[in-house]
Amino acid sequence: MPNERPSSEEQDLITGSGFRFDTQYTQLPSVFYRLGDPSHAPQPKVVVVNDSLAQELGLRLESLASETKAALFSGQILPNGSIPFSQAYAGHQFGGFTMLGDGRAHVLGEHLTPTGRRVDIQLKGSGRTPYSRGGDGRATLGPMLREYVISEAMAALNVPTTRSLAVVTTGARVLRDQPLPGAILTRVAASHIRIGTFEFAAALDEPKHLRQLLNHAVDRHYPELARASSPALALWDVVAKRQAALVAAWMRVGFVHGVMNTDNVTLSGETIDYGPCAFIDSYAAATVFSSIDEGGRYAFGNQPWIARWNLARFAETLLPLIDDSRSRAVAIAEERLAQFQTWMNEAWTEMMRDKLGLPGQREDDRSLATDLLELMEETSADYTNTFRALSAAAVLPPELERARGWEAWRARWDARCERARGDEPGAAARDRMRHANPAIIPRNYLVEEALDAAVESADLGPFQRLVAAVQTPYEEQPDLAPFQAPPPDSFRNYQTFCGT
Ligand code: AMP
Ligand code: MG
């Protein structure tokens, strides 16, 4: 259904709200996207708008009435210069290759911020597209609020991520296992180019297209690589380094992405797709939250190996651009993958040095970290609170302190940090540790409570309090203490669901 024409007054207000579109993606060959407008929303309503992000983006939304914002963030009124489109891509999902595309998303365009950053503004849940396959193109309120709070928490935790600008309800009911309120999230991303976009290009069997995508991606994210002797290899290297840094950052804060399919791996190095993700409470490397991840493919401790697997798929797409001889290209790619392993190990170990406040670098730092993790796993220690306690000279989980091996580990740690037995970390180490070890993460049980209140009782209070609490994850504030509590015992075996 075509969108209602906005009043010229509304359009003028939106024109004055600061959107500056300059879209380059649609200069790619037309196989890479399809133009198309967001669907009709019968009664759009604002649930949340991210005012501080809007400000960063140079958007002036204050002068807009709530109904106008709802019309804007549901795609009923398009800002000047927006020509919406959906992107084509492919991807390996749980290991199997599929042709995909935005089945429920429309990119409004690439917006230029006041500092000259270029970001995609995308609506998610905005209706069917040519890539919807059997899907309804819709999203529901709970999962969109979930993406909002977790992505904003990740940003505050200093983990590279797409951002959330707004959530609106559409006024339509969306049928899942029961009818649920339809909703649309406005996502802001450095871009939506993914490993899956390259897999799509490689599957086209038209070498020109792959080369065009390479040039586009380099130009958008890493323009300095255009002059490299092999821009394809240089791009692979930088994407691999960003993945190593990203996965290390996830593991620093206890994040399990849950659906590390190649269509969910951005070239920018931002976390994308907050579907079945969740944060670990008690430490266990094998932790899986997603109900469909039966084999534990995307378990917490498996994330570095899955990143490598995904980067192997990325390398495969680039082979024709790496060398004319396929066997030579494969040999080069294999050598690069081995290199990734080193980068990943280094990123992980350095991250653990931050968490433990270890000065310099020593050969056995890795085993110091893994031995602590083993003790934590044995005693089901809370991941977040244990590291925070180590950095804040606070109370450790008693099970951990009683564990056989704890005293010996503690002595090794003290010796490694060159302080007397039992001394607390010095000021500099403590400061470093406090910036690596959050006090507040969006705990799964608090996220669920907040979403239940919002969806079932239309009470946004708990959601707003949670969003506020996760903005300052490294500060200790007495009134935020409830957000630091581990889950109640009744909240074990937490499960998350995909495709919601
Ligand atoms: P995701 O698990 O969110 O990464 O989604 C995988 C693919 O399924 C993407 O191409 C989505 O656009 C598509 N998809 C997910 N939900 C829907 C839906 N309700 N309708 C149409 N496509 C969908
Ligand atoms: Mg996805």
Short mmCIF file of C-alpha atoms and ligand atoms in Angstrom, two decimals:
data_model
loop_
_atom_site.label_atom_id
_atom_site.label_comp_id
_atom_site.label_asym_id
_atom_site.label_seq_id
_atom_site.Cartn_x
_atom_site.Cartn_y
_atom_site.Cartn_z
CA MET A 1 0.00 0.00 0.00
CA PRO A 2 1.46 3.40 -0.91
CA ASN A 3 2.20 5.70 2.00
CA GLU A 4 -0.11 8.59 2.70
CA ARG A 5 1.20 11.86 1.41
CA PRO A 6 2.38 13.91 4.37
CA SER A 7 1.11 17.42 4.87
CA SER A 8 3.54 19.92 3.44
CA GLU A 9 3.93 21.32 6.95
CA GLU A 10 5.11 17.94 8.29
CA GLN A 11 7.43 17.51 5.35
CA ASP A 12 8.92 20.97 5.96
CA LEU A 13 9.56 20.15 9.60
CA ILE A 14 11.30 16.92 8.68
CA THR A 15 13.28 18.73 6.01
CA GLY A 16 14.52 21.07 8.72
CA SER A 17 15.45 18.22 11.07
CA GLY A 18 18.97 17.79 9.75
CA PHE A 19 18.97 14.67 7.57
CA ARG A 20 21.69 14.97 4.93
CA PHE A 21 21.49 12.02 2.59
CA ASP A 22 24.23 11.24 0.11
CA THR A 23 23.79 7.60 -0.84
CA GLN A 24 26.59 5.80 -2.68
CA TYR A 25 25.56 2.16 -2.25
CA THR A 26 22.92 2.45 -4.97
CA GLN A 27 25.64 3.33 -7.47
CA LEU A 28 26.59 -0.35 -7.35
CA PRO A 29 25.09 -2.54 -10.10
CA SER A 30 21.36 -2.96 -9.54
CA VAL A 31 21.69 -6.66 -8.58
CA PHE A 32 22.98 -5.47 -5.21
CA TYR A 33 19.69 -3.89 -4.09
CA ARG A 34 16.05 -3.25 -4.86
CA LEU A 35 14.36 0.10 -4.47
CA GLY A 36 11.14 0.00 -2.48
CA ASP A 37 9.33 1.93 0.23
CA PRO A 38 8.57 0.87 3.80
CA SER A 39 5.06 -0.56 4.22
CA HIS A 40 2.04 1.25 5.48
CA ALA A 41 1.83 1.47 9.28
CA PRO A 42 -1.78 2.00 10.44
CA GLN A 43 -1.06 3.89 13.64
CA PRO A 44 2.59 4.57 14.34
CA LYS A 45 3.57 5.61 17.88
CA VAL A 46 6.94 6.52 19.37
CA VAL A 47 8.18 4.18 22.09
CA VAL A 48 11.70 5.53 22.51
CA VAL A 49 13.94 8.02 20.71
CA ASN A 50 17.67 8.23 21.39
CA ASP A 51 18.13 11.97 21.79
CA SER A 52 21.85 11.90 22.51
CA LEU A 53 22.51 9.78 19.42
CA ALA A 54 20.27 12.09 17.36
CA GLN A 55 22.38 14.99 18.51
CA GLU A 56 25.62 13.21 17.58
CA LEU A 57 24.17 12.62 14.14
CA GLY A 58 23.28 16.29 13.74
CA LEU A 59 19.53 15.63 13.83
CA ARG A 60 17.23 18.18 15.39
CA LEU A 61 14.19 16.23 16.45
CA GLU A 62 13.04 18.43 19.35
CA SER A 63 10.85 20.57 17.12
CA LEU A 64 8.99 17.53 15.77
CA ALA A 65 5.68 16.53 17.31
CA SER A 66 5.52 12.96 18.58
CA GLU A 67 3.21 11.96 15.68
CA THR A 68 5.67 13.40 13.18
CA LYS A 69 8.53 11.44 14.75
CA ALA A 70 6.36 8.32 14.64
CA ALA A 71 5.62 8.93 10.95
CA LEU A 72 9.33 9.47 10.29
CA PHE A 73 10.63 6.41 12.16
CA SER A 74 7.99 4.14 10.67
CA GLY A 75 8.87 5.24 7.14
CA GLN A 76 5.52 6.94 6.52
CA ILE A 77 7.22 10.24 5.75
CA LEU A 78 10.57 10.13 4.02
CA PRO A 79 13.13 12.82 4.75
CA ASN A 80 14.34 14.77 1.73
CA GLY A 81 16.87 12.89 -0.32
CA SER A 82 15.83 9.46 0.94
CA ILE A 83 15.31 6.82 -1.75
CA PRO A 84 14.71 3.65 0.29
CA PHE A 85 16.17 0.34 -0.78
CA SER A 86 16.79 -3.16 0.52
CA GLN A 87 20.15 -4.85 0.13
CA ALA A 88 20.93 -8.19 -1.44
CA TYR A 89 23.34 -10.51 0.31
CA ALA A 90 24.06 -14.15 0.92
CA GLY A 91 25.41 -15.92 3.95
CA HIS A 92 26.46 -19.08 5.70
CA GLN A 93 23.84 -19.70 8.36
CA PHE A 94 24.97 -22.35 10.88
CA GLY A 95 27.42 -23.49 8.22
CA GLY A 96 25.03 -23.74 5.26
CA PHE A 97 25.10 -21.34 2.30
CA THR A 98 21.93 -19.37 1.41
CA MET A 99 21.04 -16.44 -0.82
CA LEU A 100 19.42 -13.79 1.38
CA GLY A 101 18.80 -10.05 1.49
CA ASP A 102 17.00 -7.57 3.70
CA GLY A 103 13.74 -9.42 4.21
CA ARG A 104 12.32 -6.86 6.61
CA ALA A 105 14.52 -3.80 6.35
CA HIS A 106 14.77 -0.64 4.28
CA VAL A 107 17.81 1.59 4.18
CA LEU A 108 16.58 5.18 4.01
CA GLY A 109 19.98 6.30 2.83
CA GLU A 110 23.50 7.27 3.85
CA HIS A 111 23.45 10.27 6.15
CA LEU A 112 26.42 12.59 6.60
CA THR A 113 26.95 13.68 10.19
CA PRO A 114 28.29 17.12 11.19
CA THR A 115 31.76 15.57 11.65
CA GLY A 116 31.63 14.10 8.16
CA ARG A 117 30.91 10.51 9.17
CA ARG A 118 28.77 8.54 6.72
CA VAL A 119 26.17 6.27 8.33
CA ASP A 120 23.35 4.10 7.05
CA ILE A 121 19.94 4.92 8.46
CA GLN A 122 17.93 1.71 8.28
CA LEU A 123 14.43 0.78 9.33
CA LYS A 124 14.12 -2.81 10.59
CA GLY A 125 10.65 -4.38 10.67
CA SER A 126 9.37 -2.03 7.96
CA GLY A 127 7.58 -4.59 5.81
CA ARG A 128 8.07 -7.05 3.01
CA THR A 129 10.78 -6.60 0.39
CA PRO A 130 11.78 -8.60 -2.70
CA TYR A 131 14.04 -10.61 -0.34
CA SER A 132 11.36 -11.56 2.20
CA ARG A 133 11.00 -15.16 0.96
CA GLY A 134 8.24 -16.61 3.17
CA GLY A 135 8.55 -13.97 5.89
CA ASP A 136 6.07 -11.24 6.76
CA GLY A 137 8.65 -8.46 6.78
CA ARG A 138 7.67 -7.49 10.30
CA ALA A 139 9.27 -7.21 13.71
CA THR A 140 7.67 -7.12 17.15
CA LEU A 141 8.10 -4.77 20.07
CA GLY A 142 10.00 -7.03 22.50
CA PRO A 143 12.89 -7.94 20.19
CA MET A 144 13.24 -4.37 18.89
CA LEU A 145 13.46 -2.99 22.45
CA ARG A 146 15.93 -5.75 23.19
CA GLU A 147 18.15 -4.64 20.30
CA TYR A 148 17.81 -1.04 21.48
CA VAL A 149 18.94 -1.64 25.06
CA ILE A 150 21.68 -4.14 24.26
CA SER A 151 23.20 -2.14 21.38
CA GLU A 152 23.19 1.02 23.50
CA ALA A 153 24.78 -0.92 26.37
CA MET A 154 27.47 -2.19 24.00
CA ALA A 155 28.21 1.35 22.80
CA ALA A 156 28.63 2.51 26.41
CA LEU A 157 30.84 -0.53 27.10
CA ASN A 158 33.12 0.69 24.25
CA VAL A 159 32.36 -2.30 22.05
CA PRO A 160 32.05 -1.38 18.34
CA THR A 161 28.38 -1.66 17.43
CA THR A 162 25.52 -0.47 15.28
CA ARG A 163 23.34 1.98 17.21
CA SER A 164 19.64 2.36 17.85
CA LEU A 165 18.01 5.70 17.11
CA ALA A 166 14.36 4.90 17.76
CA VAL A 167 11.71 2.27 18.29
CA VAL A 168 8.12 2.88 17.20
CA THR A 169 5.11 0.61 17.23
CA THR A 170 3.21 0.40 13.95
CA GLY A 171 -0.32 -0.12 15.29
CA ALA A 172 -0.49 -3.47 13.46
CA ARG A 173 -0.60 -6.85 15.24
CA VAL A 174 2.03 -9.29 14.09
CA LEU A 175 1.34 -12.98 14.36
CA ARG A 176 4.08 -15.02 16.03
CA ASP A 177 3.02 -17.84 18.36
CA GLN A 178 0.49 -15.22 19.46
CA PRO A 179 -0.45 -11.78 18.09
CA LEU A 180 2.12 -9.21 19.19
CA PRO A 181 2.53 -5.45 18.71
CA GLY A 182 4.39 -4.71 15.48
CA ALA A 183 7.42 -2.43 15.83
CA ILE A 184 10.20 -0.84 13.81
CA LEU A 185 13.74 -0.14 14.98
CA THR A 186 15.81 2.62 13.36
CA ARG A 187 19.33 1.29 13.15
CA VAL A 188 22.39 3.42 12.51
CA ALA A 189 25.43 1.63 11.11
CA ALA A 190 28.82 2.55 9.64
CA SER A 191 27.42 0.48 6.78
CA HIS A 192 25.52 -2.75 6.24
CA ILE A 193 28.18 -4.29 4.02
CA ARG A 194 28.82 -7.80 5.33
CA ILE A 195 30.92 -10.82 4.51
CA GLY A 196 27.61 -12.04 3.10
CA THR A 197 27.56 -9.14 0.63
CA PHE A 198 30.85 -10.44 -0.78
CA GLU A 199 29.50 -13.99 -0.83
CA PHE A 200 26.55 -12.69 -2.83
CA ALA A 201 28.87 -10.89 -5.27
CA ALA A 202 31.09 -13.97 -5.63
CA ALA A 203 28.05 -16.14 -6.36
CA LEU A 204 26.99 -13.85 -9.23
CA ASP A 205 29.64 -15.29 -11.50
CA GLU A 206 30.34 -11.84 -12.89
CA PRO A 207 33.90 -10.84 -11.86
CA LYS A 208 33.19 -7.20 -12.62
CA HIS A 209 30.58 -7.07 -9.83
CA LEU A 210 32.98 -8.43 -7.24
CA ARG A 211 35.59 -5.86 -8.19
CA GLN A 212 32.99 -3.08 -7.98
CA LEU A 213 31.93 -4.21 -4.51
CA LEU A 214 35.57 -4.33 -3.40
CA ASN A 215 36.14 -0.77 -4.61
CA HIS A 216 32.94 0.40 -2.96
CA ALA A 217 33.79 -1.21 0.40
CA VAL A 218 37.38 0.10 0.36
CA ASP A 219 36.21 3.55 -0.58
CA ARG A 220 33.60 3.58 2.15
CA HIS A 221 35.57 2.15 5.05
CA TYR A 222 39.27 2.04 4.33
CA PRO A 223 40.06 4.52 1.51
CA GLU A 224 43.76 4.43 2.38
CA LEU A 225 43.86 0.84 1.08
CA ALA A 226 43.02 1.86 -2.50
CA ARG A 227 46.73 2.34 -3.17
CA ALA A 228 47.82 -0.97 -1.61
CA SER A 229 49.55 -3.41 -3.94
CA SER A 230 46.60 -5.76 -3.42
CA PRO A 231 43.54 -3.90 -2.10
CA ALA A 232 41.70 -7.25 -1.75
CA LEU A 233 44.33 -8.71 0.59
CA ALA A 234 44.71 -5.42 2.42
CA LEU A 235 40.95 -5.35 2.95
CA TRP A 236 40.95 -8.92 4.24
CA ASP A 237 43.74 -8.06 6.68
CA VAL A 238 42.01 -5.03 8.14
CA VAL A 239 38.64 -6.81 8.39
CA ALA A 240 40.37 -9.74 10.12
CA LYS A 241 42.11 -7.43 12.61
CA ARG A 242 38.81 -5.71 13.38
CA GLN A 243 37.14 -9.08 13.92
CA ALA A 244 39.89 -10.11 16.33
CA ALA A 245 39.44 -6.85 18.24
CA LEU A 246 35.66 -7.20 18.19
CA VAL A 247 35.55 -10.78 19.45
CA ALA A 248 38.07 -9.91 22.17
CA ALA A 249 35.85 -6.98 23.19
CA TRP A 250 32.80 -9.26 23.31
CA MET A 251 34.67 -11.69 25.54
CA ARG A 252 35.87 -8.88 27.75
CA VAL A 253 32.25 -8.06 28.68
CA GLY A 254 30.90 -11.63 28.59
CA PHE A 255 28.86 -11.20 25.41
CA VAL A 256 27.63 -14.19 23.42
CA HIS A 257 26.54 -13.02 19.96
CA GLY A 258 24.62 -16.21 19.34
CA VAL A 259 24.24 -16.03 15.57
CA MET A 260 27.65 -15.39 14.03
CA ASN A 261 26.50 -16.25 10.54
CA THR A 262 28.51 -14.61 7.75
CA ASP A 263 25.58 -12.32 6.92
CA ASN A 264 25.92 -10.96 10.45
CA VAL A 265 29.60 -10.00 10.15
CA THR A 266 30.16 -6.40 9.05
CA LEU A 267 33.19 -5.15 7.16
CA SER A 268 33.25 -2.12 9.44
CA GLY A 269 33.92 -4.31 12.50
CA GLU A 270 30.71 -3.25 14.24
CA THR A 271 28.59 -5.78 16.11
CA ILE A 272 25.37 -6.29 14.16
CA ASP A 273 22.22 -8.31 14.63
CA TYR A 274 21.08 -8.44 18.22
CA GLY A 275 18.86 -11.48 17.82
CA PRO A 276 19.59 -14.28 20.27
CA CYS A 277 22.58 -12.60 21.94
CA ALA A 278 22.97 -12.46 25.73
CA PHE A 279 25.55 -11.85 28.46
CA ILE A 280 26.94 -14.65 30.60
CA ASP A 281 26.28 -14.57 34.33
CA SER A 282 28.13 -17.58 35.83
CA TYR A 283 31.24 -18.20 33.79
CA ALA A 284 31.26 -21.25 31.53
CA ALA A 285 33.09 -21.32 28.20
CA ALA A 286 30.41 -23.54 26.65
CA THR A 287 27.59 -21.11 27.40
CA VAL A 288 24.93 -20.99 24.66
CA PHE A 289 21.68 -19.06 24.98
CA SER A 290 20.11 -19.50 21.56
CA SER A 291 17.44 -22.20 21.51
CA ILE A 292 18.39 -23.26 17.98
CA ASP A 293 22.15 -23.52 18.54
CA GLU A 294 21.97 -27.15 19.58
CA GLY A 295 25.54 -28.01 18.69
CA GLY A 296 27.00 -25.05 20.57
CA ARG A 297 28.49 -23.68 17.35
CA TYR A 298 28.25 -20.11 18.65
CA ALA A 299 29.09 -20.81 22.31
CA PHE A 300 30.93 -18.09 24.29
CA GLY A 301 34.34 -19.75 24.08
CA ASN A 302 33.91 -20.77 20.46
CA GLN A 303 33.62 -17.23 19.14
CA PRO A 304 37.29 -16.83 18.13
CA TRP A 305 37.16 -20.03 16.05
CA ILE A 306 33.91 -19.04 14.41
CA ALA A 307 35.40 -15.66 13.52
CA ARG A 308 38.20 -17.56 11.81
CA TRP A 309 35.71 -19.78 9.98
CA ASN A 310 33.80 -16.70 8.79
CA LEU A 311 37.01 -15.01 7.64
CA ALA A 312 37.84 -18.14 5.65
CA ARG A 313 34.53 -17.71 3.81
CA PHE A 314 35.45 -14.05 3.22
CA ALA A 315 38.87 -15.05 1.84
CA GLU A 316 37.20 -17.51 -0.55
CA THR A 317 35.14 -14.72 -2.09
CA LEU A 318 38.29 -12.68 -2.68
CA LEU A 319 40.37 -15.45 -4.30
CA PRO A 320 39.89 -14.19 -7.90
CA LEU A 321 41.07 -10.75 -6.80
CA ILE A 322 44.08 -12.09 -4.89
CA ASP A 323 45.84 -13.94 -7.70
CA ASP A 324 45.03 -15.16 -11.22
CA SER A 325 46.27 -18.59 -10.24
CA ARG A 326 43.73 -20.21 -7.94
CA SER A 327 46.27 -22.41 -6.20
CA ARG A 328 48.54 -19.45 -5.50
CA ALA A 329 45.55 -17.45 -4.21
CA VAL A 330 44.57 -20.32 -1.89
CA ALA A 331 48.10 -20.58 -0.51
CA ILE A 332 48.14 -16.85 0.22
CA ALA A 333 44.71 -16.99 1.87
CA GLU A 334 45.78 -19.90 4.08
CA GLU A 335 48.82 -18.02 5.21
CA ARG A 336 46.61 -15.02 6.10
CA LEU A 337 44.23 -17.23 8.09
CA ALA A 338 47.14 -18.53 10.14
CA GLN A 339 48.04 -14.91 10.74
CA PHE A 340 44.52 -14.25 12.02
CA GLN A 341 45.02 -16.91 14.66
CA THR A 342 47.99 -14.94 15.95
CA TRP A 343 46.07 -11.65 15.91
CA MET A 344 43.14 -13.25 17.69
CA ASN A 345 45.36 -14.78 20.39
CA GLU A 346 47.17 -11.49 20.89
CA ALA A 347 43.93 -9.51 21.07
CA TRP A 348 42.49 -11.96 23.60
CA THR A 349 45.62 -12.02 25.77
CA GLU A 350 45.95 -8.23 25.73
CA MET A 351 42.28 -7.95 26.68
CA MET A 352 42.92 -10.27 29.64
CA ARG A 353 45.97 -8.19 30.63
CA ASP A 354 43.62 -5.21 30.84
CA LYS A 355 41.13 -7.18 32.91
CA LEU A 356 43.85 -8.36 35.30
CA GLY A 357 45.90 -5.17 35.25
CA LEU A 358 49.08 -6.91 34.10
CA PRO A 359 51.89 -4.54 33.15
CA GLY A 360 53.96 -5.27 30.04
CA GLN A 361 53.78 -8.68 28.38
CA ARG A 362 54.95 -12.05 29.64
CA GLU A 363 54.88 -15.42 27.95
CA ASP A 364 52.67 -17.04 30.60
CA ASP A 365 50.03 -14.28 30.80
CA ARG A 366 47.67 -16.41 28.78
CA SER A 367 47.86 -19.31 31.21
CA LEU A 368 47.44 -16.97 34.19
CA ALA A 369 44.16 -15.85 32.61
CA THR A 370 42.93 -19.30 31.57
CA ASP A 371 43.75 -20.74 35.00
CA LEU A 372 41.58 -18.08 36.64
CA LEU A 373 38.77 -18.79 34.16
CA GLU A 374 39.03 -22.49 35.04
CA LEU A 375 38.64 -21.74 38.73
CA MET A 376 35.71 -19.47 37.94
CA GLU A 377 34.07 -22.16 35.87
CA GLU A 378 34.54 -24.77 38.61
CA THR A 379 32.88 -22.49 41.14
CA SER A 380 30.24 -20.98 38.81
CA ALA A 381 31.58 -17.52 39.63
CA ASP A 382 29.73 -14.54 38.22
CA TYR A 383 31.89 -13.30 35.32
CA THR A 384 31.14 -9.59 35.62
CA ASN A 385 31.21 -9.33 39.40
CA THR A 386 34.36 -11.43 39.86
CA PHE A 387 36.48 -9.26 37.57
CA ARG A 388 34.93 -6.11 38.98
CA ALA A 389 35.74 -7.29 42.51
CA LEU A 390 39.35 -7.99 41.52
CA SER A 391 39.65 -4.44 40.19
CA ALA A 392 37.81 -2.74 43.01
CA ALA A 393 39.24 -4.59 46.00
CA ALA A 394 35.73 -5.77 46.70
CA VAL A 395 34.23 -9.00 47.95
CA LEU A 396 34.92 -12.02 45.75
CA PRO A 397 32.47 -14.87 45.37
CA PRO A 398 33.07 -17.02 48.50
CA GLU A 399 33.04 -20.25 46.43
CA LEU A 400 35.94 -18.92 44.40
CA GLU A 401 37.94 -17.96 47.48
CA ARG A 402 37.34 -21.41 48.97
CA ALA A 403 38.35 -23.21 45.79
CA ARG A 404 41.41 -25.41 45.87
CA GLY A 405 43.94 -23.54 43.77
CA TRP A 406 42.65 -20.05 44.55
CA GLU A 407 45.43 -19.10 46.99
CA ALA A 408 48.07 -20.32 44.57
CA TRP A 409 46.51 -18.39 41.70
CA ARG A 410 46.24 -15.26 43.80
CA ALA A 411 49.94 -15.56 44.73
CA ARG A 412 50.90 -15.92 41.07
CA TRP A 413 48.82 -12.87 40.16
CA ASP A 414 50.40 -10.79 42.94
CA ALA A 415 53.88 -11.88 41.88
CA ARG A 416 53.14 -11.10 38.24
CA CYS A 417 52.04 -7.60 39.27
CA GLU A 418 55.12 -7.24 41.50
CA ARG A 419 53.29 -6.52 44.71
CA ALA A 420 53.31 -8.11 48.13
CA ARG A 421 51.13 -11.17 48.75
CA GLY A 422 47.49 -10.15 49.20
CA ASP A 423 48.03 -6.50 48.31
CA GLU A 424 45.40 -4.80 46.21
CA PRO A 425 46.22 -3.50 42.71
CA GLY A 426 47.86 -0.06 42.75
CA ALA A 427 46.05 3.04 41.53
CA ALA A 428 47.18 2.82 37.90
CA ALA A 429 46.37 -0.88 37.58
CA ARG A 430 43.04 -0.37 39.27
CA ASP A 431 42.12 2.41 36.89
CA ARG A 432 43.00 0.28 33.88
CA MET A 433 41.04 -2.67 35.28
CA ARG A 434 38.01 -0.53 36.01
CA HIS A 435 37.85 0.50 32.38
CA ALA A 436 38.09 -3.11 31.23
CA ASN A 437 35.74 -4.66 33.79
CA PRO A 438 32.22 -3.23 33.77
CA ALA A 439 30.15 -3.01 36.92
CA ILE A 440 26.94 -2.98 34.94
CA ILE A 441 25.91 -5.10 31.98
CA PRO A 442 22.33 -5.57 30.74
CA ARG A 443 21.67 -8.68 32.82
CA ASN A 444 19.40 -11.14 31.06
CA TYR A 445 16.81 -11.28 33.83
CA LEU A 446 16.60 -7.48 33.97
CA VAL A 447 16.25 -7.27 30.20
CA GLU A 448 13.42 -9.82 30.32
CA GLU A 449 11.66 -8.00 33.17
CA ALA A 450 11.90 -4.71 31.26
CA LEU A 451 10.56 -6.21 28.03
CA ASP A 452 7.73 -8.04 29.80
CA ALA A 453 6.58 -4.82 31.45
CA ALA A 454 6.77 -2.92 28.15
CA VAL A 455 4.98 -5.51 26.03
CA GLU A 456 2.50 -7.00 28.48
CA SER A 457 1.62 -3.98 30.63
CA ALA A 458 2.64 -1.08 28.34
CA ASP A 459 4.83 0.01 31.27
CA LEU A 460 8.06 1.52 29.94
CA GLY A 461 9.45 2.39 33.39
CA PRO A 462 11.69 -0.66 33.87
CA PHE A 463 12.96 -0.38 30.26
CA GLN A 464 13.85 3.30 30.69
CA ARG A 465 15.59 2.65 34.00
CA LEU A 466 17.61 -0.17 32.46
CA VAL A 467 18.59 1.96 29.45
CA ALA A 468 19.71 4.69 31.85
CA ALA A 469 21.70 2.26 34.04
CA VAL A 470 23.66 0.74 31.15
CA GLN A 471 24.88 4.19 30.00
CA THR A 472 27.58 4.31 32.70
CA PRO A 473 28.82 0.73 32.96
CA TYR A 474 32.22 1.50 34.46
CA GLU A 475 31.02 3.73 37.28
CA GLU A 476 29.91 2.53 40.65
CA GLN A 477 26.83 4.36 41.86
CA PRO A 478 24.98 3.26 44.98
CA ASP A 479 21.56 3.72 43.38
CA LEU A 480 22.57 1.44 40.52
CA ALA A 481 23.53 -1.44 42.83
CA PRO A 482 20.36 -3.44 41.98
CA PHE A 483 21.61 -3.65 38.36
CA GLN A 484 24.74 -5.45 39.57
CA ALA A 485 22.96 -8.34 41.25
CA PRO A 486 23.44 -11.79 39.68
CA PRO A 487 20.22 -13.48 38.54
CA PRO A 488 17.97 -15.22 41.05
CA ASP A 489 18.32 -19.02 41.12
CA SER A 490 14.98 -19.33 39.34
CA PHE A 491 16.60 -17.69 36.31
CA ARG A 492 18.86 -20.54 35.21
CA ASN A 493 18.92 -22.06 31.73
CA TYR A 494 18.03 -18.76 30.09
CA GLN A 495 17.10 -19.23 26.44
CA THR A 496 16.83 -16.75 23.57
CA PHE A 497 15.04 -17.06 20.26
CA CYS A 498 16.00 -16.12 16.69
CA GLY A 499 13.91 -14.71 13.87
CA THR A 500 11.53 -12.88 16.13
P1 AMP B 1 18.57 -12.61 11.03
O1 AMP B 1 18.42 -13.89 11.77
O2 AMP B 1 17.85 -11.44 11.69
O3 AMP B 1 19.98 -12.30 10.68
O4 AMP B 1 17.76 -12.78 9.68
C1 AMP B 1 18.19 -13.64 8.66
C2 AMP B 1 17.48 -13.29 7.38
O5 AMP B 1 16.06 -13.50 7.51
C3 AMP B 1 17.66 -11.83 6.97
O6 AMP B 1 17.81 -11.82 5.58
C4 AMP B 1 16.35 -11.20 7.39
O7 AMP B 1 16.04 -10.07 6.60
C5 AMP B 1 15.34 -12.32 7.17
N1 AMP B 1 14.17 -12.20 8.05
C6 AMP B 1 14.12 -12.32 9.40
N2 AMP B 1 12.86 -12.15 9.87
C7 AMP B 1 12.08 -11.90 8.78
C8 AMP B 1 10.67 -11.64 8.58
N3 AMP B 1 9.83 -11.58 9.61
N4 AMP B 1 10.25 -11.43 7.32
C9 AMP B 1 11.10 -11.48 6.28
N5 AMP B 1 12.41 -11.73 6.40
C10 AMP B 1 12.91 -11.93 7.62
MG MG B 2 21.00 -10.61 10.20
#
